[in-house]
Amino acid sequence: DAKTTQPNSMESNEEEPVHLPCNHSTISGTDYIHWYRQLPSQGPEYVIHGLTSNVNNRMASLAIAEDRKSSTLILHRATLRDAAVYYCILNTNAGKSTFGDGTTLTVKP
Amino acid sequence: EAGVAQSPRYKIIEKRQSVAFWCNPISGHATLYWYQQILGQGPKLLIQFQNNGVVDDSQLPKDRFSAERLKGVDSTLKIQPAKLEDSAVYLCASSLGIFGYEQYFGPGTRLTVT
């Protein structure tokens, strides 16, 4: 299975930017990079995805390295409601998307 | 638009009993997923359907778990007989297709096996 590596936990201060890293050194040329987040007692929520170019949406930005072996999810101004587990996964052309244990983001007021 | 619906939200059963979960995906979504999420871990894919055909069930414990998606819309996941280690949240998700599309998750069913 296509594998990603993320730090177990990160902390941020409220209203500051947060950069959540993800390594995917075994990514193949057609794999999409997806990010989801899971708030306590809820199902995962889609955040953003991309293939090669950086992507922006209302929730976040996704910066993809030129060699595609790593990516960074950027929350421009963290709020307390952004405290969640963030998952970086690869979506392969066989339809596989394997979740790891993600990064637990703590936001301090 | 309506999201992914799941029922029940909570279920408590004794070991060796059977249980069934129901999922109604977002209208028009061809792909449906069932995940098992044990406390403190990421979701683990159990089975993936494309319309009413199975794409991947490699991690489904087929001796006790079964799933079906009749008519390519609603789906049910059954456990018979349940074991203590089946205690988890069972998540259903759907997407427009299997590649390049985001998944939309339901709220999950929390199963406790005693």
mmCIF file of C-alpha atoms in Angstrom:
data_model
loop_
_atom_site.group_PDB
_atom_site.id
_atom_site.type_symbol
_atom_site.label_atom_id
_atom_site.label_comp_id
_atom_site.label_asym_id
_atom_site.label_seq_id
_atom_site.Cartn_x
_atom_site.Cartn_y
_atom_site.Cartn_z
ATOM 1 C CA ASP A 1 0.000 0.000 0.000
ATOM 2 C CA ALA A 2 1.120 3.557 -0.725
ATOM 3 C CA LYS A 3 2.445 4.833 2.594
ATOM 4 C CA THR A 4 2.687 8.274 4.190
ATOM 5 C CA THR A 5 4.591 9.393 7.291
ATOM 6 C CA GLN A 6 3.365 12.169 9.573
ATOM 7 C CA PRO A 7 4.438 13.433 13.005
ATOM 8 C CA ASN A 8 2.275 12.052 15.795
ATOM 9 C CA SER A 9 1.437 15.467 17.217
ATOM 10 C CA MET A 10 1.913 19.192 16.724
ATOM 11 C CA GLU A 11 0.985 22.309 18.657
ATOM 12 C CA SER A 12 0.041 25.735 17.445
ATOM 13 C CA ASN A 13 -1.075 29.032 18.905
ATOM 14 C CA GLU A 14 -4.452 30.424 17.948
ATOM 15 C CA GLU A 15 -4.431 32.806 14.969
ATOM 16 C CA GLU A 16 -0.968 31.700 13.880
ATOM 17 C CA PRO A 17 -0.233 29.703 10.703
ATOM 18 C CA VAL A 18 0.249 25.944 10.977
ATOM 19 C CA HIS A 19 2.340 23.831 8.627
ATOM 20 C CA LEU A 20 1.543 20.106 8.827
ATOM 21 C CA PRO A 21 4.151 17.979 7.017
ATOM 22 C CA CYS A 22 3.712 14.647 5.259
ATOM 23 C CA ASN A 23 6.325 12.410 3.653
ATOM 24 C CA HIS A 24 5.358 10.054 0.843
ATOM 25 C CA SER A 25 8.656 8.988 -0.682
ATOM 26 C CA THR A 26 7.145 5.979 -2.491
ATOM 27 C CA ILE A 27 4.507 8.038 -4.326
ATOM 28 C CA SER A 28 3.964 7.080 -7.943
ATOM 29 C CA GLY A 29 3.347 9.465 -10.793
ATOM 30 C CA THR A 30 -0.441 9.156 -10.824
ATOM 31 C CA ASP A 31 -1.137 9.129 -7.063
ATOM 32 C CA TYR A 32 -3.227 11.992 -5.707
ATOM 33 C CA ILE A 33 -2.360 13.482 -2.306
ATOM 34 C CA HIS A 34 -5.440 13.901 -0.107
ATOM 35 C CA TRP A 35 -5.812 15.511 3.310
ATOM 36 C CA TYR A 36 -8.630 14.831 5.737
ATOM 37 C CA ARG A 37 -9.220 15.897 9.301
ATOM 38 C CA GLN A 38 -11.225 14.308 12.077
ATOM 39 C CA LEU A 39 -12.713 16.278 14.919
ATOM 40 C CA PRO A 40 -13.521 14.440 18.155
ATOM 41 C CA SER A 41 -16.488 12.080 17.869
ATOM 42 C CA GLN A 42 -17.010 12.837 14.164
ATOM 43 C CA GLY A 43 -16.213 11.116 10.894
ATOM 44 C CA PRO A 44 -13.242 12.355 8.864
ATOM 45 C CA GLU A 45 -13.802 15.508 6.819
ATOM 46 C CA TYR A 46 -12.211 16.216 3.444
ATOM 47 C CA VAL A 47 -9.821 19.171 3.498
ATOM 48 C CA ILE A 48 -7.961 19.384 0.190
ATOM 49 C CA HIS A 49 -6.227 17.320 -2.468
ATOM 50 C CA GLY A 50 -3.737 17.787 -5.276
ATOM 51 C CA LEU A 51 -1.592 16.018 -7.845
ATOM 52 C CA THR A 52 1.403 18.170 -8.754
ATOM 53 C CA SER A 53 0.589 21.854 -8.342
ATOM 54 C CA ASN A 54 -0.065 23.725 -5.131
ATOM 55 C CA VAL A 55 -3.767 24.038 -4.296
ATOM 56 C CA ASN A 56 -5.807 26.532 -2.311
ATOM 57 C CA ASN A 57 -9.355 26.374 -1.033
ATOM 58 C CA ARG A 58 -11.388 28.077 1.663
ATOM 59 C CA MET A 59 -10.109 25.717 4.344
ATOM 60 C CA ALA A 60 -6.409 25.413 3.636
ATOM 61 C CA SER A 61 -3.525 25.381 1.173
ATOM 62 C CA LEU A 62 -1.588 22.358 -0.021
ATOM 63 C CA ALA A 63 2.063 22.794 -0.964
ATOM 64 C CA ILE A 64 3.519 19.856 -2.918
ATOM 65 C CA ALA A 65 7.285 19.413 -3.266
ATOM 66 C CA GLU A 66 8.687 19.467 -6.777
ATOM 67 C CA ASP A 67 9.676 15.771 -6.548
ATOM 68 C CA ARG A 68 6.258 15.007 -4.969
ATOM 69 C CA LYS A 69 7.883 13.032 -2.171
ATOM 70 C CA SER A 70 6.484 15.344 0.470
ATOM 71 C CA SER A 71 3.682 17.815 0.974
ATOM 72 C CA THR A 72 2.578 20.364 3.556
ATOM 73 C CA LEU A 73 -0.918 21.307 4.625
ATOM 74 C CA ILE A 74 -1.076 24.969 5.572
ATOM 75 C CA LEU A 75 -3.745 26.410 7.839
ATOM 76 C CA HIS A 76 -3.280 30.141 7.484
ATOM 77 C CA ARG A 77 -4.764 31.197 10.836
ATOM 78 C CA ALA A 78 -5.418 28.375 13.260
ATOM 79 C CA THR A 79 -8.543 28.556 15.384
ATOM 80 C CA LEU A 80 -9.590 26.397 18.310
ATOM 81 C CA ARG A 81 -11.998 24.635 15.959
ATOM 82 C CA ASP A 82 -9.039 23.426 13.884
ATOM 83 C CA ALA A 83 -7.916 21.139 16.724
ATOM 84 C CA ALA A 84 -8.251 17.679 15.171
ATOM 85 C CA VAL A 85 -6.380 14.679 13.807
ATOM 86 C CA TYR A 86 -5.080 15.434 10.312
ATOM 87 C CA TYR A 87 -4.562 12.568 7.855
ATOM 88 C CA CYS A 88 -2.428 12.685 4.725
ATOM 89 C CA ILE A 89 -3.208 9.809 2.360
ATOM 90 C CA LEU A 90 -2.360 8.765 -1.184
ATOM 91 C CA ASN A 91 -5.164 7.897 -3.597
ATOM 92 C CA THR A 92 -3.821 5.460 -6.180
ATOM 93 C CA ASN A 93 -5.248 4.764 -9.623
ATOM 94 C CA ALA A 94 -6.298 1.351 -8.318
ATOM 95 C CA GLY A 95 -8.629 3.232 -5.999
ATOM 96 C CA LYS A 96 -6.677 2.526 -2.808
ATOM 97 C CA SER A 97 -6.510 5.158 -0.059
ATOM 98 C CA THR A 98 -4.775 3.962 3.126
ATOM 99 C CA PHE A 99 -5.145 6.016 6.308
ATOM 100 C CA GLY A 100 -2.293 6.085 8.826
ATOM 101 C CA ASP A 101 -2.622 7.357 12.389
ATOM 102 C CA GLY A 102 -2.358 11.028 11.389
ATOM 103 C CA THR A 103 -1.107 14.115 13.234
ATOM 104 C CA THR A 104 -2.981 15.329 16.300
ATOM 105 C CA LEU A 105 -3.042 19.126 16.164
ATOM 106 C CA THR A 106 -3.497 20.998 19.431
ATOM 107 C CA VAL A 107 -4.352 24.698 19.198
ATOM 108 C CA LYS A 108 -3.562 26.808 22.247
ATOM 109 C CA PRO A 109 -5.562 29.957 22.978
ATOM 110 C CA GLU B 1 -27.178 18.315 -0.408
ATOM 111 C CA ALA B 2 -27.729 15.594 2.169
ATOM 112 C CA GLY B 3 -24.633 13.914 3.555
ATOM 113 C CA VAL B 4 -23.866 10.263 4.174
ATOM 114 C CA ALA B 5 -26.398 8.772 6.571
ATOM 115 C CA GLN B 6 -25.658 5.904 8.944
ATOM 116 C CA SER B 7 -27.704 4.041 11.497
ATOM 117 C CA PRO B 8 -27.722 3.193 14.259
ATOM 118 C CA ARG B 9 -25.371 5.711 15.858
ATOM 119 C CA TYR B 10 -24.642 3.483 18.844
ATOM 120 C CA LYS B 11 -24.970 -0.235 19.482
ATOM 121 C CA ILE B 12 -24.088 -2.407 22.453
ATOM 122 C CA ILE B 13 -24.163 -6.180 22.047
ATOM 123 C CA GLU B 14 -22.759 -9.218 23.788
ATOM 124 C CA LYS B 15 -20.036 -11.303 22.200
ATOM 125 C CA ARG B 16 -21.273 -13.981 19.810
ATOM 126 C CA GLN B 17 -24.360 -11.918 18.947
ATOM 127 C CA SER B 18 -24.915 -10.491 15.480
ATOM 128 C CA VAL B 19 -25.263 -6.856 14.434
ATOM 129 C CA ALA B 20 -25.972 -4.940 11.229
ATOM 130 C CA PHE B 21 -25.150 -1.395 10.193
ATOM 131 C CA TRP B 22 -26.824 0.591 7.436
ATOM 132 C CA CYS B 23 -25.423 3.316 5.178
ATOM 133 C CA ASN B 24 -27.082 5.615 2.662
ATOM 134 C CA PRO B 25 -24.472 7.412 0.530
ATOM 135 C CA ILE B 26 -24.711 10.797 -1.132
ATOM 136 C CA SER B 27 -26.985 10.615 -4.164
ATOM 137 C CA GLY B 28 -25.068 9.881 -7.348
ATOM 138 C CA HIS B 29 -21.936 8.604 -5.616
ATOM 139 C CA ALA B 30 -20.821 5.398 -7.302
ATOM 140 C CA THR B 31 -18.188 4.401 -4.748
ATOM 141 C CA LEU B 32 -19.001 3.349 -1.206
ATOM 142 C CA TYR B 33 -16.529 2.464 1.562
ATOM 143 C CA TRP B 34 -16.810 0.800 4.962
ATOM 144 C CA TYR B 35 -14.053 1.536 7.476
ATOM 145 C CA GLN B 36 -13.344 0.258 10.965
ATOM 146 C CA GLN B 37 -11.758 2.746 13.347
ATOM 147 C CA ILE B 38 -10.404 1.471 16.645
ATOM 148 C CA LEU B 39 -9.876 4.086 19.347
ATOM 149 C CA GLY B 40 -6.630 5.994 18.815
ATOM 150 C CA GLN B 41 -6.031 4.651 15.301
ATOM 151 C CA GLY B 42 -6.790 5.830 11.786
ATOM 152 C CA PRO B 43 -9.676 4.322 9.804
ATOM 153 C CA LYS B 44 -8.971 0.898 8.291
ATOM 154 C CA LEU B 45 -10.720 0.051 5.023
ATOM 155 C CA LEU B 46 -12.889 -3.067 5.277
ATOM 156 C CA ILE B 47 -14.585 -3.073 1.892
ATOM 157 C CA GLN B 48 -15.007 -0.796 -1.120
ATOM 158 C CA PHE B 49 -17.830 -0.969 -3.665
ATOM 159 C CA GLN B 50 -18.030 0.549 -7.101
ATOM 160 C CA ASN B 51 -21.773 0.644 -7.839
ATOM 161 C CA ASN B 52 -22.836 -2.824 -6.597
ATOM 162 C CA GLY B 53 -19.543 -4.587 -7.317
ATOM 163 C CA VAL B 54 -16.720 -5.152 -4.826
ATOM 164 C CA VAL B 55 -13.455 -3.353 -5.657
ATOM 165 C CA ASP B 56 -11.458 -4.281 -2.544
ATOM 166 C CA ASP B 57 -12.346 -6.501 0.406
ATOM 167 C CA SER B 58 -8.833 -7.677 1.221
ATOM 168 C CA GLN B 59 -9.033 -6.565 4.872
ATOM 169 C CA LEU B 60 -12.567 -7.794 5.553
ATOM 170 C CA PRO B 61 -12.605 -10.733 8.036
ATOM 171 C CA LYS B 62 -14.832 -12.808 5.820
ATOM 172 C CA ASP B 63 -15.445 -15.525 8.395
ATOM 173 C CA ARG B 64 -17.553 -13.101 10.430
ATOM 174 C CA PHE B 65 -18.073 -9.912 8.417
ATOM 175 C CA SER B 66 -20.233 -9.516 5.323
ATOM 176 C CA ALA B 67 -21.398 -6.534 3.323
ATOM 177 C CA GLU B 68 -23.683 -5.910 0.417
ATOM 178 C CA ARG B 69 -24.752 -2.991 -1.712
ATOM 179 C CA LEU B 70 -27.944 -3.922 -3.464
ATOM 180 C CA LYS B 71 -28.951 -1.794 -6.457
ATOM 181 C CA GLY B 72 -25.735 0.225 -6.092
ATOM 182 C CA VAL B 73 -27.138 2.612 -3.505
ATOM 183 C CA ASP B 74 -27.633 1.680 0.177
ATOM 184 C CA SER B 75 -25.304 -0.733 1.885
ATOM 185 C CA THR B 76 -25.343 -2.941 4.964
ATOM 186 C CA LEU B 77 -22.408 -4.309 6.937
ATOM 187 C CA LYS B 78 -23.014 -7.324 9.180
ATOM 188 C CA ILE B 79 -20.958 -8.966 11.887
ATOM 189 C CA GLN B 80 -21.871 -12.489 12.955
ATOM 190 C CA PRO B 81 -20.749 -13.569 15.502
ATOM 191 C CA ALA B 82 -19.215 -10.500 17.151
ATOM 192 C CA LYS B 83 -15.987 -10.642 19.164
ATOM 193 C CA LEU B 84 -14.713 -8.278 21.842
ATOM 194 C CA GLU B 85 -12.078 -6.933 19.427
ATOM 195 C CA ASP B 86 -14.813 -5.754 17.050
ATOM 196 C CA SER B 87 -15.553 -2.866 19.417
ATOM 197 C CA ALA B 88 -14.878 0.172 17.237
ATOM 198 C CA VAL B 89 -16.505 2.941 15.220
ATOM 199 C CA TYR B 90 -17.732 1.777 11.822
ATOM 200 C CA LEU B 91 -17.568 4.540 9.255
ATOM 201 C CA CYS B 92 -19.270 4.661 5.888
ATOM 202 C CA ALA B 93 -18.008 6.991 3.157
ATOM 203 C CA SER B 94 -18.915 7.667 -0.456
ATOM 204 C CA SER B 95 -17.315 9.366 -3.437
ATOM 205 C CA LEU B 96 -18.119 10.066 -7.072
ATOM 206 C CA GLY B 97 -15.470 7.578 -8.205
ATOM 207 C CA ILE B 98 -12.509 5.547 -6.995
ATOM 208 C CA PHE B 99 -9.687 7.760 -8.260
ATOM 209 C CA GLY B 100 -9.047 11.438 -7.778
ATOM 210 C CA TYR B 101 -12.255 12.142 -5.880
ATOM 211 C CA GLU B 102 -12.687 13.112 -2.255
ATOM 212 C CA GLN B 103 -14.538 10.872 0.158
ATOM 213 C CA TYR B 104 -17.449 12.088 2.242
ATOM 214 C CA PHE B 105 -17.881 10.343 5.579
ATOM 215 C CA GLY B 106 -20.935 9.639 7.682
ATOM 216 C CA PRO B 107 -21.004 10.151 11.469
ATOM 217 C CA GLY B 108 -20.217 6.507 12.150
ATOM 218 C CA THR B 109 -21.712 3.782 14.335
ATOM 219 C CA ARG B 110 -20.014 3.169 17.666
ATOM 220 C CA LEU B 111 -20.145 -0.555 18.460
ATOM 221 C CA THR B 112 -19.401 -1.882 21.918
ATOM 222 C CA VAL B 113 -19.095 -5.653 22.322
ATOM 223 C CA THR B 114 -19.287 -6.863 25.942
#
